[in-house]
Amino acid sequence: MRVCVEKNYGQMSRRVAQIVGQTIAANPKAVLGLATGETPEGCYAQLVRMHREEGLDFLLVTTFNLDEYVGLAPSHPQSYHSYMSDKLFNHVNIDKNRTHIPDGLAPRPREFSQAYERLIGSSGGIDLQLLGIGRNGHLGFNEPGSPFDSRTRVVDLSEETRRDNSKFFGSISKVPRQAITIGLATIMEARRIVLLASGINKARAVEHAVKGPVSAEVPASILQRHPDCTFLLDEQAASILSEG
Ligand code: F6R
């Protein structure tokens, strides 16, 4: 695992957008794994800028998002469908038929999850997976205790995650209790992974993931076993790591 530290959030966002841009330039049909949340917003803003100013071409790119809340319609303002449209898809020339986000309203989530896995496989697998990290070390919505061999499925969200995400919903009571997430095994199959973390709130989780034992209690620690994984951090998120 490589650790790369940028001065601040803006520089971290520019750096990851560059990596995405290089991936697409090298392979216009790249398959990207995408995350939502606050952390990648700057990256998506940069990608939109690169599309407008530098002609970054998304036409043949395929995307798979990590997760979606169970029970939220795609049109719900806090759904990850809305997030992706608002932050990226509506502003670049991506073919919407090539974008995939778990369906939070799937009537048969088990079958849906298996089909999502098959679709990732038949698309050739994920070339570049972007990840954020929860304060509890979660990846996607694979909360502490998630098995390393887990695949796409419905999961319960921890109280901590619901509390953290209540900033988007106004109140914790409005945060869904479940989500569909791709699994840790699915994430580990990506050919290249870049995990983003920004801010002091993430410093402890980053330290546990990078330096702690590989343990289901810190799902992100599994990334120590990935052959091509970079933790791209700002100075605050790296602050405990750099203490020694
Ligand atoms: C988002 C996701 C989550 C977030 C994590 C960090 O698709 O799967 O794992 O990456 O909760 O969220 P932020 O970036 O809002 O701190």
Short mmCIF file of C-alpha atoms and ligand atoms in Angstrom, two decimals:
data_model
loop_
_atom_site.label_atom_id
_atom_site.label_comp_id
_atom_site.label_asym_id
_atom_site.label_seq_id
_atom_site.Cartn_x
_atom_site.Cartn_y
_atom_site.Cartn_z
CA MET A 1 0.00 0.00 0.00
CA ARG A 2 1.34 3.45 -0.92
CA VAL A 3 0.56 6.56 1.10
CA CYS A 4 0.61 9.88 -0.68
CA VAL A 5 0.04 13.12 1.24
CA GLU A 6 -1.11 16.37 -0.35
CA LYS A 7 -1.14 19.71 1.44
CA ASN A 8 -4.89 20.20 1.54
CA TYR A 9 -8.26 19.04 0.23
CA GLY A 10 -7.98 21.03 -3.01
CA GLN A 11 -4.64 19.49 -3.91
CA MET A 12 -5.81 16.01 -2.98
CA SER A 13 -8.83 16.48 -5.24
CA ARG A 14 -6.72 17.72 -8.16
CA ARG A 15 -4.34 14.79 -7.77
CA VAL A 16 -7.05 12.12 -7.80
CA ALA A 17 -8.79 13.78 -10.75
CA GLN A 18 -5.47 13.63 -12.60
CA ILE A 19 -5.25 9.91 -11.87
CA VAL A 20 -8.79 9.37 -13.18
CA GLY A 21 -7.99 11.51 -16.25
CA GLN A 22 -4.82 9.50 -16.98
CA THR A 23 -6.77 6.24 -16.59
CA ILE A 24 -9.35 7.39 -19.15
CA ALA A 25 -6.68 8.77 -21.51
CA ALA A 26 -4.85 5.42 -21.43
CA ASN A 27 -8.08 3.46 -21.88
CA PRO A 28 -11.13 5.38 -23.14
CA LYS A 29 -13.27 2.34 -22.22
CA ALA A 30 -12.07 2.31 -18.61
CA VAL A 31 -14.36 0.88 -15.94
CA LEU A 32 -14.43 3.14 -12.88
CA GLY A 33 -15.68 2.29 -9.41
CA LEU A 34 -17.12 5.43 -7.83
CA ALA A 35 -17.80 6.59 -4.29
CA THR A 36 -20.14 9.25 -2.96
CA GLY A 37 -20.04 11.35 0.22
CA GLU A 38 -18.28 14.64 0.91
CA THR A 39 -14.75 13.49 0.19
CA PRO A 40 -14.91 12.90 -3.61
CA GLU A 41 -16.93 16.06 -4.34
CA GLY A 42 -13.77 18.03 -5.17
CA CYS A 43 -12.59 15.25 -7.48
CA TYR A 44 -15.88 15.29 -9.38
CA ALA A 45 -15.75 19.09 -9.68
CA GLN A 46 -12.25 18.74 -11.17
CA LEU A 47 -13.39 16.05 -13.60
CA VAL A 48 -16.22 18.31 -14.79
CA ARG A 49 -13.67 21.11 -15.29
CA MET A 50 -11.31 18.77 -17.17
CA HIS A 51 -14.18 17.69 -19.42
CA ARG A 52 -15.08 21.33 -20.21
CA GLU A 53 -11.61 22.81 -20.47
CA GLU A 54 -9.43 19.91 -21.55
CA GLY A 55 -11.89 17.72 -23.46
CA LEU A 56 -11.70 14.76 -21.07
CA ASP A 57 -13.97 12.30 -22.84
CA PHE A 58 -16.33 10.08 -20.83
CA LEU A 59 -18.27 8.72 -23.81
CA LEU A 60 -17.05 5.14 -23.55
CA VAL A 61 -16.39 5.05 -19.81
CA THR A 62 -18.38 2.62 -17.66
CA THR A 63 -19.03 3.29 -13.97
CA PHE A 64 -20.19 1.27 -10.99
CA ASN A 65 -21.06 3.00 -7.74
CA LEU A 66 -20.29 1.40 -4.42
CA ASP A 67 -23.62 1.74 -2.73
CA GLU A 68 -27.12 3.15 -2.36
CA TYR A 69 -29.55 3.55 0.53
CA VAL A 70 -32.35 0.98 0.72
CA GLY A 71 -35.76 2.58 0.37
CA LEU A 72 -34.69 5.77 -1.42
CA ALA A 73 -36.01 6.33 -4.94
CA PRO A 74 -33.41 7.51 -7.46
CA SER A 75 -35.16 10.88 -7.50
CA HIS A 76 -34.80 11.38 -3.71
CA PRO A 77 -32.45 14.34 -3.19
CA GLN A 78 -30.21 12.33 -0.82
CA SER A 79 -30.05 9.21 -2.99
CA TYR A 80 -26.66 8.39 -4.45
CA HIS A 81 -28.37 8.42 -7.86
CA SER A 82 -29.15 12.13 -7.34
CA TYR A 83 -25.67 12.75 -5.98
CA MET A 84 -23.95 11.24 -9.04
CA SER A 85 -26.19 13.12 -11.48
CA ASP A 86 -25.67 16.42 -9.66
CA LYS A 87 -21.93 16.12 -9.09
CA LEU A 88 -20.78 14.41 -12.29
CA PHE A 89 -23.06 12.62 -14.74
CA ASN A 90 -25.19 15.65 -15.73
CA HIS A 91 -22.07 17.69 -16.50
CA VAL A 92 -19.98 15.34 -18.66
CA ASN A 93 -20.62 13.36 -21.85
CA ILE A 94 -21.03 10.01 -20.12
CA ASP A 95 -23.54 7.57 -21.62
CA LYS A 96 -26.08 7.07 -18.79
CA ASN A 97 -26.56 3.47 -19.98
CA ARG A 98 -22.99 2.80 -18.93
CA THR A 99 -23.49 4.16 -15.40
CA HIS A 100 -24.56 1.72 -12.69
CA ILE A 101 -25.71 2.41 -9.14
CA PRO A 102 -27.30 -0.17 -6.85
CA ASP A 103 -31.10 0.05 -6.85
CA GLY A 104 -32.31 0.94 -3.35
CA LEU A 105 -35.85 -0.02 -4.35
CA ALA A 106 -35.02 -3.42 -5.85
CA PRO A 107 -37.94 -5.70 -4.94
CA ARG A 108 -35.60 -8.71 -4.74
CA PRO A 109 -32.34 -7.27 -3.40
CA ARG A 110 -30.60 -10.64 -3.34
CA GLU A 111 -31.17 -11.24 -7.04
CA PHE A 112 -30.37 -7.62 -7.78
CA SER A 113 -27.06 -7.90 -5.89
CA GLN A 114 -26.05 -11.05 -7.76
CA ALA A 115 -26.88 -9.39 -11.08
CA TYR A 116 -24.80 -6.32 -10.09
CA GLU A 117 -21.80 -8.55 -9.43
CA ARG A 118 -22.30 -10.33 -12.77
CA LEU A 119 -22.49 -7.00 -14.57
CA ILE A 120 -19.21 -5.83 -13.05
CA GLY A 121 -17.66 -9.10 -14.23
CA SER A 122 -19.09 -8.97 -17.74
CA SER A 123 -17.92 -5.34 -18.07
CA GLY A 124 -14.37 -6.61 -17.58
CA GLY A 125 -13.96 -5.77 -13.89
CA ILE A 126 -13.09 -2.43 -12.30
CA ASP A 127 -9.92 -0.76 -13.57
CA LEU A 128 -9.82 2.03 -10.98
CA GLN A 129 -11.82 2.03 -7.76
CA LEU A 130 -12.22 5.29 -5.81
CA LEU A 131 -12.98 4.91 -2.13
CA GLY A 132 -13.66 7.10 0.88
CA ILE A 133 -13.33 5.81 4.42
CA GLY A 134 -15.75 6.01 7.33
CA ARG A 135 -14.58 7.20 10.76
CA ASN A 136 -15.13 3.59 11.83
CA GLY A 137 -12.97 2.32 8.96
CA HIS A 138 -15.85 1.27 6.72
CA LEU A 139 -15.46 0.92 2.94
CA GLY A 140 -18.60 1.44 0.90
CA PHE A 141 -21.12 0.47 3.56
CA ASN A 142 -19.10 -2.52 4.72
CA GLU A 143 -19.24 -1.72 8.41
CA PRO A 144 -16.85 -3.17 11.05
CA GLY A 145 -17.34 -6.92 11.25
CA SER A 146 -18.06 -7.31 7.51
CA PRO A 147 -16.52 -10.53 6.19
CA PHE A 148 -13.54 -10.16 3.87
CA ASP A 149 -15.27 -12.49 1.39
CA SER A 150 -18.43 -10.36 1.29
CA ARG A 151 -20.04 -9.40 -2.01
CA THR A 152 -22.86 -7.08 -3.04
CA ARG A 153 -25.69 -7.36 -0.52
CA VAL A 154 -28.05 -5.48 1.77
CA VAL A 155 -26.45 -4.38 5.05
CA ASP A 156 -27.53 -2.60 8.23
CA LEU A 157 -25.91 0.79 8.80
CA SER A 158 -24.21 1.37 12.14
CA GLU A 159 -25.45 4.13 14.44
CA GLU A 160 -22.13 5.96 13.93
CA THR A 161 -22.53 5.95 10.15
CA ARG A 162 -26.16 7.07 10.40
CA ARG A 163 -25.09 9.88 12.73
CA ASP A 164 -22.25 10.93 10.40
CA ASN A 165 -24.56 10.94 7.39
CA SER A 166 -27.37 12.80 9.18
CA LYS A 167 -25.62 16.02 8.03
CA PHE A 168 -27.05 15.27 4.57
CA PHE A 169 -30.57 14.45 5.83
CA GLY A 170 -31.09 17.13 8.47
CA SER A 171 -31.82 14.58 11.21
CA ILE A 172 -30.71 11.05 12.07
CA SER A 173 -34.31 9.80 12.07
CA LYS A 174 -34.42 10.45 8.31
CA VAL A 175 -31.27 8.43 7.53
CA PRO A 176 -32.18 5.01 6.11
CA ARG A 177 -31.24 2.02 8.27
CA GLN A 178 -30.00 -0.16 5.43
CA ALA A 179 -28.05 0.10 2.21
CA ILE A 180 -26.99 -2.07 -0.71
CA THR A 181 -23.21 -2.10 -0.92
CA ILE A 182 -20.67 -3.94 -2.99
CA GLY A 183 -18.61 -6.24 -0.78
CA LEU A 184 -15.04 -6.21 0.44
CA ALA A 185 -14.18 -9.08 -1.92
CA THR A 186 -15.70 -7.10 -4.81
CA ILE A 187 -13.60 -4.06 -3.90
CA MET A 188 -10.43 -6.15 -3.62
CA GLU A 189 -10.89 -7.39 -7.20
CA ALA A 190 -10.44 -3.88 -8.62
CA ARG A 191 -7.14 -3.67 -10.50
CA ARG A 192 -6.19 -0.37 -8.89
CA ILE A 193 -7.59 1.37 -5.81
CA VAL A 194 -7.26 4.97 -4.64
CA LEU A 195 -8.67 5.71 -1.19
CA LEU A 196 -9.25 9.39 -0.37
CA ALA A 197 -9.34 10.82 3.12
CA SER A 198 -9.44 14.42 4.20
CA GLY A 199 -9.61 16.13 7.57
CA ILE A 200 -8.68 15.38 11.15
CA ASN A 201 -11.86 13.31 11.66
CA LYS A 202 -10.42 10.60 9.45
CA ALA A 203 -6.90 10.53 10.91
CA ARG A 204 -7.54 7.70 13.39
CA ALA A 205 -9.32 5.48 10.84
CA VAL A 206 -6.48 6.05 8.36
CA GLU A 207 -3.88 5.14 10.96
CA HIS A 208 -5.71 1.92 11.88
CA ALA A 209 -6.16 0.99 8.22
CA VAL A 210 -2.52 1.60 7.28
CA LYS A 211 -0.64 0.54 10.39
CA GLY A 212 -3.03 -1.66 12.36
CA PRO A 213 -3.50 -5.38 12.02
CA VAL A 214 -5.59 -6.55 9.07
CA SER A 215 -8.88 -7.10 10.87
CA ALA A 216 -12.59 -7.18 10.07
CA GLU A 217 -13.00 -4.62 12.86
CA VAL A 218 -11.35 -2.08 10.52
CA PRO A 219 -12.63 -3.04 7.07
CA ALA A 220 -10.20 -0.67 5.30
CA SER A 221 -7.25 -2.59 6.75
CA ILE A 222 -7.93 -5.29 4.14
CA LEU A 223 -6.44 -2.87 1.60
CA GLN A 224 -2.99 -3.67 3.01
CA ARG A 225 -3.35 -6.91 1.02
CA HIS A 226 -4.17 -5.22 -2.30
CA PRO A 227 -1.32 -5.19 -4.85
CA ASP A 228 -2.04 -1.67 -6.17
CA CYS A 229 -3.65 0.53 -3.55
CA THR A 230 -2.83 4.17 -2.79
CA PHE A 231 -4.09 6.12 0.22
CA LEU A 232 -4.28 9.71 -1.05
CA LEU A 233 -4.59 11.95 2.00
CA ASP A 234 -4.49 15.57 2.97
CA GLU A 235 -2.14 16.59 5.76
CA GLN A 236 -4.82 16.46 8.43
CA ALA A 237 -5.97 12.95 7.57
CA ALA A 238 -2.31 11.88 7.58
CA SER A 239 -1.48 13.67 10.84
CA ILE A 240 -1.52 10.65 13.20
CA LEU A 241 0.33 8.49 10.66
CA SER A 242 3.11 11.06 10.35
CA GLU A 243 3.50 11.30 14.15
CA GLY A 244 5.46 8.09 13.83
C1 F6R B 1 -19.82 6.44 -0.17
C2 F6R B 1 -19.34 5.42 0.74
C3 F6R B 1 -18.80 5.68 2.11
C4 F6R B 1 -18.04 7.00 2.23
C5 F6R B 1 -17.56 7.23 3.66
C6 F6R B 1 -16.93 8.58 3.83
O1 F6R B 1 -20.22 5.87 -1.40
O2 F6R B 1 -19.40 4.32 0.35
O3 F6R B 1 -17.95 4.61 2.48
O4 F6R B 1 -16.94 6.99 1.35
O5 F6R B 1 -18.65 7.11 4.53
O6 F6R B 1 -17.88 9.57 3.64
P1 F6R B 1 -17.49 11.13 3.55
O7 F6R B 1 -16.69 11.28 2.34
O8 F6R B 1 -18.83 11.84 3.45
O9 F6R B 1 -16.75 11.43 4.80
#
